[in-house]
Coordinates of C-alpha atoms in Angstrom, one line a residue:
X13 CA 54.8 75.2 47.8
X14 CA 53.2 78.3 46.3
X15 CA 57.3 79.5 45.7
X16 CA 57.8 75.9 44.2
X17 CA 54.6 76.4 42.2
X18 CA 56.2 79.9 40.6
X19 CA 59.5 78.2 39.3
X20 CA 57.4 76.4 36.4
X21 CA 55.8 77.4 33.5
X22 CA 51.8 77.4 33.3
X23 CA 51.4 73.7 31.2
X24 CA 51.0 73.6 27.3
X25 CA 48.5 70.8 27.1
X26 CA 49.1 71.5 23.3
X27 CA 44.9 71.0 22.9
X28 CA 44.9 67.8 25.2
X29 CA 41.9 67.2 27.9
X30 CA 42.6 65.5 31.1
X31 CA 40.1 63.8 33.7
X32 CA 40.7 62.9 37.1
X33 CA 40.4 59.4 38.9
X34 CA 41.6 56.9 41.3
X35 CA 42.8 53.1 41.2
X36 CA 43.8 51.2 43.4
X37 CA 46.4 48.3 42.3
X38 CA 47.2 44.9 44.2
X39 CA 51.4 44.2 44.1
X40 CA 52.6 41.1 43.0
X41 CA 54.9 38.9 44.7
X42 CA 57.8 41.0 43.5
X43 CA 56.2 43.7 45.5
X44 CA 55.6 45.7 41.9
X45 CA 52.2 47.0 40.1
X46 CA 54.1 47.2 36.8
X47 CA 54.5 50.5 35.6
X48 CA 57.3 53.1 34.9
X49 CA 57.2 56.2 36.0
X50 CA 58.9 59.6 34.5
X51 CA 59.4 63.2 34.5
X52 CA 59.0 65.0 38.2
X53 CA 61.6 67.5 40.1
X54 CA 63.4 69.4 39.4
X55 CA 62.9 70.1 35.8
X56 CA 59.2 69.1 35.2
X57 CA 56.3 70.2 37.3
X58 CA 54.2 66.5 37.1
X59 CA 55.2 62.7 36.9
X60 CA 53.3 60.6 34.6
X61 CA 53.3 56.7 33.4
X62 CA 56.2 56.1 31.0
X63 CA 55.1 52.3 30.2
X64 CA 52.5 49.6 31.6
X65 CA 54.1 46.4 31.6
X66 CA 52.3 43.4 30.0
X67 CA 50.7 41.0 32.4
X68 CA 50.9 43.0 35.7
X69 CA 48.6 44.1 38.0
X70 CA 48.4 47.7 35.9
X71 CA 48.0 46.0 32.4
X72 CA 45.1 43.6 33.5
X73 CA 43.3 46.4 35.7
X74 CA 43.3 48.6 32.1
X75 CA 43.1 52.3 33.6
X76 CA 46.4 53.8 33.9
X77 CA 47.8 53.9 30.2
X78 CA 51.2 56.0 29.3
X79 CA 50.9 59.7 29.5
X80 CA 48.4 59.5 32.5
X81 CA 49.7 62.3 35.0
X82 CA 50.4 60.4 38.9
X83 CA 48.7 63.2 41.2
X84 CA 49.0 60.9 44.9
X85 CA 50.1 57.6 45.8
X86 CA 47.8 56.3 48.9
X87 CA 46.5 59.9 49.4
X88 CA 49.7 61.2 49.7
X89 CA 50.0 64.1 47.5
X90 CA 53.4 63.7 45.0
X91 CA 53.2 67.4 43.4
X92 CA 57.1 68.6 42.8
X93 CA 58.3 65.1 44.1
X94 CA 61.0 63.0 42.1
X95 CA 60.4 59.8 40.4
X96 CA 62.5 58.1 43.0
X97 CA 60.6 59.5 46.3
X98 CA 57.4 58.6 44.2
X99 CA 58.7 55.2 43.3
X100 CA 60.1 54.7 47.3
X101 CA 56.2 55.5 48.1
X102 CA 54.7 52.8 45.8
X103 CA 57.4 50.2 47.3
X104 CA 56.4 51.1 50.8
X105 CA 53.1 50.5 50.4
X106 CA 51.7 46.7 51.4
X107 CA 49.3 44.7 49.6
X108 CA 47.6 47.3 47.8
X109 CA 48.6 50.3 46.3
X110 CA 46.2 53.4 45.5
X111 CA 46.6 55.7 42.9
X112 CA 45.3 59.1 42.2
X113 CA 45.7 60.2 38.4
X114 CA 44.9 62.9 35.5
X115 CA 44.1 60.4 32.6
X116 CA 45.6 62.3 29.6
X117 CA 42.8 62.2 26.3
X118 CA 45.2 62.0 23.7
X119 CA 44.1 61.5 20.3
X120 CA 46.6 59.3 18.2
X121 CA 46.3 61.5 15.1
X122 CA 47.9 63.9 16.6
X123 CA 50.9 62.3 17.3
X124 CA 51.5 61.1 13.9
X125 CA 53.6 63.5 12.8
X126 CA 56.1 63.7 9.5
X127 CA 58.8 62.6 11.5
X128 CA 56.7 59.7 12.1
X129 CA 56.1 59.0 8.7
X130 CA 60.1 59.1 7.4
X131 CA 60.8 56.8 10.1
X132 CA 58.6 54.7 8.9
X133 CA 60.0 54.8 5.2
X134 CA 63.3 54.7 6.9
X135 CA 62.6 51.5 9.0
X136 CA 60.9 49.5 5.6
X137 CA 64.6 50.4 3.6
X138 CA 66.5 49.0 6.4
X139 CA 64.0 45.7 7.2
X140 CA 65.6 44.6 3.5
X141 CA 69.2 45.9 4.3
X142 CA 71.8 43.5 5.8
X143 CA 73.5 44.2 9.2
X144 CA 77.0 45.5 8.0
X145 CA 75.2 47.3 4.9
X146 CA 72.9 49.1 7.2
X147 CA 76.3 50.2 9.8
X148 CA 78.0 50.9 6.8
X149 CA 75.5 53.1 5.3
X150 CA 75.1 54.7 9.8
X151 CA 71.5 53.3 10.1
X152 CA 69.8 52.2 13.2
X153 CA 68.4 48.8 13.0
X154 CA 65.5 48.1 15.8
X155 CA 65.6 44.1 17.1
X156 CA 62.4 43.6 15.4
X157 CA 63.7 44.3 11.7
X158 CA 64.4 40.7 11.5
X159 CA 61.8 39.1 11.6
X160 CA 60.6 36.1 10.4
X161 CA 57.5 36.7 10.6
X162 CA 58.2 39.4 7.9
X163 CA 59.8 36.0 6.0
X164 CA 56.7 34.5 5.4
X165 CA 55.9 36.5 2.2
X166 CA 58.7 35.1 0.4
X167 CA 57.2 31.3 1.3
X168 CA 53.3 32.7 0.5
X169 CA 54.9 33.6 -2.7
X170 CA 56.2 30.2 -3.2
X171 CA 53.4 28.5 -2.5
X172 CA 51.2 30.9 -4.5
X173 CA 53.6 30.1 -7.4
X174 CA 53.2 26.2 -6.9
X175 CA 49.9 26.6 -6.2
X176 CA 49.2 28.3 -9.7
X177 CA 51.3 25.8 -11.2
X178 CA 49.4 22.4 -10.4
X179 CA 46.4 24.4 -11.2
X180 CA 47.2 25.3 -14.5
X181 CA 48.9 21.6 -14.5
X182 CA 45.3 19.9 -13.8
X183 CA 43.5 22.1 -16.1
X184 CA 45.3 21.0 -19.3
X185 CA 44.9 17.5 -17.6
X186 CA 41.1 17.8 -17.5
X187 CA 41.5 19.4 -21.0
X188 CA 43.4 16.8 -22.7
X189 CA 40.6 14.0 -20.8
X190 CA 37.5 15.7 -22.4
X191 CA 39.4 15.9 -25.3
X192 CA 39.7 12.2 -25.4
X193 CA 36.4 11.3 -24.4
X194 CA 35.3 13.1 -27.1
X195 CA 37.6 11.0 -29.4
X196 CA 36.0 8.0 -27.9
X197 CA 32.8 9.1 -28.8
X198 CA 33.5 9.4 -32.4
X199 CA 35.6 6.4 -32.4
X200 CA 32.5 4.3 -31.0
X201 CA 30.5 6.4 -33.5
X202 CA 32.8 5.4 -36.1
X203 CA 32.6 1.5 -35.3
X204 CA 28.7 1.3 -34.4
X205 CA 28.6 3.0 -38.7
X206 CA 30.9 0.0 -39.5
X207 CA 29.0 -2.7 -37.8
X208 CA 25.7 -1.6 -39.2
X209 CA 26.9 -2.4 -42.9
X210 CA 28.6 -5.6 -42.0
X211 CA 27.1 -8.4 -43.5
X212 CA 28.2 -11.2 -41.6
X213 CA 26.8 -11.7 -38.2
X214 CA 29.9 -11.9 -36.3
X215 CA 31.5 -9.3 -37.4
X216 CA 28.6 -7.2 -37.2
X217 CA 28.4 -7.7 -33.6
X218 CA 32.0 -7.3 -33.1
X219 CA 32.1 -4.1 -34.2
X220 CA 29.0 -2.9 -32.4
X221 CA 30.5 -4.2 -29.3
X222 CA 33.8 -2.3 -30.0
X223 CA 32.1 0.9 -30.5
X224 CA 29.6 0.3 -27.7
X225 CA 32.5 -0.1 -25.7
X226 CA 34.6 3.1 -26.6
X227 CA 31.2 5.2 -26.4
X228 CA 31.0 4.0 -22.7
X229 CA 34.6 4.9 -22.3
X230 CA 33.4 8.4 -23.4
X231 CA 30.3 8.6 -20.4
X232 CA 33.2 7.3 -18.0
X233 CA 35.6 9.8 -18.9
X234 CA 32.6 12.6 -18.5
X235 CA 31.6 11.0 -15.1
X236 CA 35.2 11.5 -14.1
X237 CA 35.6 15.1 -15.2
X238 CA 32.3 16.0 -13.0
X239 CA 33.8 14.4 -9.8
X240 CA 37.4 15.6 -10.3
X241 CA 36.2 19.5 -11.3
X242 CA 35.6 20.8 -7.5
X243 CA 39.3 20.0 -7.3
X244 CA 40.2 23.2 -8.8
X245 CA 37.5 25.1 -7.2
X246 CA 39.3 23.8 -4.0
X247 CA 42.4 24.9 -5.1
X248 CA 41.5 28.2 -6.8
X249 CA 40.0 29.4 -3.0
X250 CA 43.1 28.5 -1.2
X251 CA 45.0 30.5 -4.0
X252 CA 42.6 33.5 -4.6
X253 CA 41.3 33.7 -1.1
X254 CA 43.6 32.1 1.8
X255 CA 46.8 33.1 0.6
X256 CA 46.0 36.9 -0.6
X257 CA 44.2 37.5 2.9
X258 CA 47.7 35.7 5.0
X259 CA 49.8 38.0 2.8
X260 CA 47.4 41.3 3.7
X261 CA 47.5 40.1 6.9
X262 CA 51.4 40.4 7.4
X263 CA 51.3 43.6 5.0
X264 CA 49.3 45.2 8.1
X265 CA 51.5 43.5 10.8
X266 CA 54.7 44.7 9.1
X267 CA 52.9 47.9 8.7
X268 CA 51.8 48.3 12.4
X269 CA 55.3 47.3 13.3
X270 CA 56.9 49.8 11.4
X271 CA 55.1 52.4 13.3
X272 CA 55.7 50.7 16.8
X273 CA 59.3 51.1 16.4
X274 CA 59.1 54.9 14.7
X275 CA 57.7 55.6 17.9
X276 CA 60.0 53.8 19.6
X277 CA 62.9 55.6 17.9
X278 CA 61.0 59.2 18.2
X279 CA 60.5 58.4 22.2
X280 CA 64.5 57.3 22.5
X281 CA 65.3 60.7 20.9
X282 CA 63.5 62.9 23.1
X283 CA 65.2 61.0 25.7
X284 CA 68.8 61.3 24.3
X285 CA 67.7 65.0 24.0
X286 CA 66.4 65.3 28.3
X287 CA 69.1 63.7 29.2
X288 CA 71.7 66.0 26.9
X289 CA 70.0 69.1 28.6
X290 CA 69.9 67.9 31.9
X291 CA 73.6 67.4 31.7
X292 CA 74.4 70.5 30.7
X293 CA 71.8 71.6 33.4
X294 CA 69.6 73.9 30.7
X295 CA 65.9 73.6 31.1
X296 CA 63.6 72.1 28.2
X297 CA 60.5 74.2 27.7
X298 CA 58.7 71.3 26.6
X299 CA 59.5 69.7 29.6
X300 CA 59.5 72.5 32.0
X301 CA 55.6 72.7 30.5
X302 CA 54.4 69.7 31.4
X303 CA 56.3 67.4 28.9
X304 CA 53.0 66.8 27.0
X305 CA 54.7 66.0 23.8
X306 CA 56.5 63.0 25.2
X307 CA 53.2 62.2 26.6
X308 CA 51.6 62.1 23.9
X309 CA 54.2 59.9 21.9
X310 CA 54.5 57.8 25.0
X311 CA 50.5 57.5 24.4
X312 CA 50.8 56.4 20.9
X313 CA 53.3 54.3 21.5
X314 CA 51.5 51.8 23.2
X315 CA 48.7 52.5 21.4
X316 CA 50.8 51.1 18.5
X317 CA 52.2 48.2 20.4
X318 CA 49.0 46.8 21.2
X319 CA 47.7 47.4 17.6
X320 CA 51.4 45.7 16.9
X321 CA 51.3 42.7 19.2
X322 CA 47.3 41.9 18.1
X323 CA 48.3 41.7 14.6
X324 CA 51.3 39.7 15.4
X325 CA 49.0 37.2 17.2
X326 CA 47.0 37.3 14.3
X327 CA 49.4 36.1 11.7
X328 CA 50.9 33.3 14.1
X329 CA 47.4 31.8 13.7
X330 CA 46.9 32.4 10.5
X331 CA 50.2 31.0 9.7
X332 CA 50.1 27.8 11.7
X333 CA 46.7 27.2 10.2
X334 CA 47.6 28.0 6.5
X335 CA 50.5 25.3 7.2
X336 CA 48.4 23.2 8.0
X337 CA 45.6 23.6 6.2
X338 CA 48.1 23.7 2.9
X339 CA 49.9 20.2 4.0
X340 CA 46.7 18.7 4.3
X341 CA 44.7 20.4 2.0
X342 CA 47.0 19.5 -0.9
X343 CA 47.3 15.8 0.7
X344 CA 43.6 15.7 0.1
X345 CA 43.3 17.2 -3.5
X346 CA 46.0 14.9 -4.8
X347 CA 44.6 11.7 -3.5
X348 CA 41.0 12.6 -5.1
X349 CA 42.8 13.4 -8.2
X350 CA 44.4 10.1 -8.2
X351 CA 41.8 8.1 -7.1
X352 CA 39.2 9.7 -9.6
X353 CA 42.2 8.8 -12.6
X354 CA 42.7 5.6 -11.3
X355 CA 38.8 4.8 -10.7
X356 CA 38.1 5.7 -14.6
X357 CA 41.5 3.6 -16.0
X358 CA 39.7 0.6 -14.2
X359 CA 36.5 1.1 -15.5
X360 CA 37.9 1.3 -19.2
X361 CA 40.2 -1.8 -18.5
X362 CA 37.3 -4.1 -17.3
X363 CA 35.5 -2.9 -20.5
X364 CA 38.5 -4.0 -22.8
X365 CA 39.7 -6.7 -20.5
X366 CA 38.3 -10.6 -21.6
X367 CA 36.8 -9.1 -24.7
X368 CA 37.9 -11.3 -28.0
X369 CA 36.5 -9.5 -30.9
X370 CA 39.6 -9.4 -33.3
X371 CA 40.8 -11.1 -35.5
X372 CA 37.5 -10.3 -37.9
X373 CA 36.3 -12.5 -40.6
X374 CA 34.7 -10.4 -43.3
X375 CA 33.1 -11.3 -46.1
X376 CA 35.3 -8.6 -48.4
X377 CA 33.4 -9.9 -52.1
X378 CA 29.7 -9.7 -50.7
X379 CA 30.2 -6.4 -48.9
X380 CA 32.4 -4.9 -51.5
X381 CA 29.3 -5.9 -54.1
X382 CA 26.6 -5.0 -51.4
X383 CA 27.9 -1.6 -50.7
X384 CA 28.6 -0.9 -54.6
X385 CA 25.2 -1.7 -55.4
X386 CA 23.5 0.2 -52.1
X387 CA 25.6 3.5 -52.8
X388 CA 24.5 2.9 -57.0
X389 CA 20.7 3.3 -55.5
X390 CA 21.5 5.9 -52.6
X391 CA 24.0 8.1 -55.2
X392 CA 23.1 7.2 -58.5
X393 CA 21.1 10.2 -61.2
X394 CA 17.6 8.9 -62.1
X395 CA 16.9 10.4 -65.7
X396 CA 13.4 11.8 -66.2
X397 CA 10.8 9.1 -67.9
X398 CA 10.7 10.7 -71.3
X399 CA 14.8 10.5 -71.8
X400 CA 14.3 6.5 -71.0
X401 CA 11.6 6.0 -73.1
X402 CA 13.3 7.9 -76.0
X403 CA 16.7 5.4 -75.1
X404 CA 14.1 2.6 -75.4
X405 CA 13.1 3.2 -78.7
X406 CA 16.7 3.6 -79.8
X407 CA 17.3 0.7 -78.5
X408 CA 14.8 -1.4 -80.1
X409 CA 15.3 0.5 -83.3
X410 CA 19.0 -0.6 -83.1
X411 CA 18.0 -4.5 -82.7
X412 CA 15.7 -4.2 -85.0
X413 CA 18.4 -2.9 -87.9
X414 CA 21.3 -5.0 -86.8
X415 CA 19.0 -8.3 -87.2
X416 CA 18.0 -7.4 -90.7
X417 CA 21.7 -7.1 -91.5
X418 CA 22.7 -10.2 -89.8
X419 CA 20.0 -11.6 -92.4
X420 CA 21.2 -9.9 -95.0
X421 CA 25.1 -11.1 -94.2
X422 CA 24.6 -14.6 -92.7
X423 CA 24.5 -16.4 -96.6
X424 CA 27.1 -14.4 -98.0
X425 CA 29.4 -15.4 -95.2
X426 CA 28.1 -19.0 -95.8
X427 CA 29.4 -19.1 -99.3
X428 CA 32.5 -17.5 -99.0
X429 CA 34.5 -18.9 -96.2
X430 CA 32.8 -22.2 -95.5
X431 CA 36.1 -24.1 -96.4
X432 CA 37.7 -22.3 -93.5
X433 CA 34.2 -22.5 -90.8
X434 CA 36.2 -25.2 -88.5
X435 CA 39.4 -24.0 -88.5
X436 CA 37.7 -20.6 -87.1
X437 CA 35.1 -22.4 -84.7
X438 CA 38.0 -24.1 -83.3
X439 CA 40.1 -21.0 -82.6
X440 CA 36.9 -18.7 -81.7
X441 CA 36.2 -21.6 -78.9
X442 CA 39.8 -21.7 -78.1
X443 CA 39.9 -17.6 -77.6
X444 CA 36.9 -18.2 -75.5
X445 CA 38.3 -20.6 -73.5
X446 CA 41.5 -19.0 -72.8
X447 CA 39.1 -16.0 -71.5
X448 CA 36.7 -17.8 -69.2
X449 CA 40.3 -19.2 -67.6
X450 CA 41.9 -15.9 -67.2
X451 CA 38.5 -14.0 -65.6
X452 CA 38.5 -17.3 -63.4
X453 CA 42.0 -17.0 -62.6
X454 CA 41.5 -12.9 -61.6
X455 CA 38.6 -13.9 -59.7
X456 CA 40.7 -16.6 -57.1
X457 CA 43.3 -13.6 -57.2
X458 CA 40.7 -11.3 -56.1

């Protein structure tokens, strides 16, 4: 053993800490504890956990992780053993199977190197490339770069876009509403004015009734507006708040799966590069050293896949309950939306409906007169008490003149054309006559 011990290189642990245990593992009934196990003679000096299987005995017991260095199986010490003899010793064992180990303390920073990192930008071109494109163009396309999952934006974004839509849709809805509530209002206003100045009883109450009616319409259109407003409230969370968070959500899903299969490109590489070296029987100094680099990627690499398959689980139940939540969600707005339009058209058609104010009998002459004479006293210009004393006096002074003329006039006209007095009475009371008829006749006209 000590010759064995000289043919390898001391290990480069490349700043890694170990720590030494046991576990002890029960088989299932396919006599396996569900782990994989690499490296060992006769190129590397230690065998260590390649993968822990999902669902085994290993994955549900949570010690061993990849990278962890096998030391003994059931005491039996497996120092400068191959993989095969190791795994023979596993199958032999019955029932239970225990485990010696140096767990590897591996931080995943480390591993996250700039090869890493292009992979990464390389796996997000080729998730939007087709299959022949990305053969064409000699790029590797992982299962996973087809996912569905990955899909989902495109519908978020659809139903974002609807989404915004009806909002902005029921907004100028609600708009144009207030708007004519407001109209109401002044119509009623408008009509209430009207009925004030009527003169004639029933039309007076007609048109109080009409615009007691549309100013009701108006507090039923406000009413309506308060109970259908929480509807875009409603809407504006799932659109600001449940959407945005599903789509950050698959953002970080697509992210961590990008990384899961970087790593799973970087740990098929070093492979492809062992098994070229082996072949040409040359040793690997990384391998001949422990092979603490693959350990380490192996490390992050389920590191990732967990991070990868919790996320995943993640969005399925985000996505199944924004389905749902949008079919019925939407179901919901919509019906209060019509039920809150319908409830107010009913409420203004049982205030029209029955109602038998028109035709309108107005009185055109005494309201015509009444509202000349009212807006004389509300407009009219009052001159000051001195200028209607002074027209007074004119007056009088005026009267006064004209009568001593008339006296003055009255014989001469006596003298002078008495032969022709009933010839002019008769056509003065003619003229007369003919315009009594005519202001008569514009009168029934009127």
């Amino acid at each position: 053993m000590e010759f064995e011990d000289e043919l390898f290189l001391e290990e480069d642990k490349l700043g890694m800490t170990i720590t030494s245990g046991s576990v002890t593992l029960e088989k299932n009934d396919s006599n396996l504890i569900g782990i994989s196990i690499g490296g060992g003679a006769k190129f590397c000096p230690c065998l260590y956990v390649v993968q822990v299987f999902d669902n085994t005995a290993a994955s549900k017991e949570g010690t061993l992780q990849s990278g962890d260095e096998i030391t003994a199986v059931n005491n039996i010490n497996v120092k400068g053993k191959s993989k095969q003899e190791v795994a023979h010793l596993i199958q032999r064992s019955q029932g239970s199977v225990t485990i010696q180990y140096n767990k590897l303390h591996a931080e995943p920073k480390q591993g996250k190197t700039l090869d890493i990192a292009m992979k990464k930008v390389k796996h997000r071109l080729v998730e939007n490339l087709s299959s022949s494109t990305a053969d064409a163009l000699g790029l590797s396309r992982a299962i996973l770069c087809n996912d569905s999952l990955v899909k989902k934006l495109d519908d978020l974004q659809r139903t974002q876009d609807m989404y915004q839509a009806l909002m902005d849709h029921t907004k100028r809805l609600l708009k144009a509403f207030f708007d004519l509530a407001i109209l109401y209002k002044r119509f009623g206003d408008v009509f209430c004015e009207i009925g004030v100045r009527e003169l004639q009883q029933s039309a007076n109450e007609a048109f109080n009734q009409f615009g007691d009616a549309h100013r009701q319409m108006e507090k039923y259109g406000i009413q309506m507006l308060k109970r259908l407003k929480p509807i875009l409230n409603d809407l504006g969370t799932y659109l600001h708040k449940a959407i945005p968070d599903t789509r950050l959500t698959i953002r970080r899903y697509a992210d961590a799966k990008f990384e899961y299969l970087s790593y799973c490109l970087k740990v098929k590489e070093m492979d492809d590069e062992e098994l070229q070296f082996a072949q040409l029987q040359e040793p690997l100094y990384r391998v001949e050293t422990g092979n603490y680099e693959y350990r380490l990627v192996l490390r992050c690499r389920q590191e990732a896949r967990a991070k990868f398959a919790k996320l995943r689980s993640d969005v399925l139940v985000k996505l199944e309950l924004l389905d749902s939540k949008h079919v019925q969600h939407l179901t919901d707005q919509l019906t209060r939306l019509i039920e809150g339009l319908a409830s107010y058209h009913t409420q203004c058609q049982e205030l029209m409906h029955g109602r038998h104010w028109f035709p309108i009998e107005l009185d055109m002459v005494g309201t015509t007169l009444n509202s000349n004479i009212n807006d004389g006293l509300q407009t009219g210009d009052y001159e000051d008490e001195d200028d209607d004393d002074e027209l007074l006096e004119t007056t009088t002074e005026s009267a006064t003149e004209a009568r001593e003329t008339h006296d003055l006039v009255t014989p001469l006209a006596d003298l002078t054309i008495n032969a022709h007095h009933n010839n002019t009475n008769t056509n003065t009371n003619t003229t007369v006559r003919e315009g009594n008829f005519e202001e008569v006749n514009l009168l029934g006209e009127f």
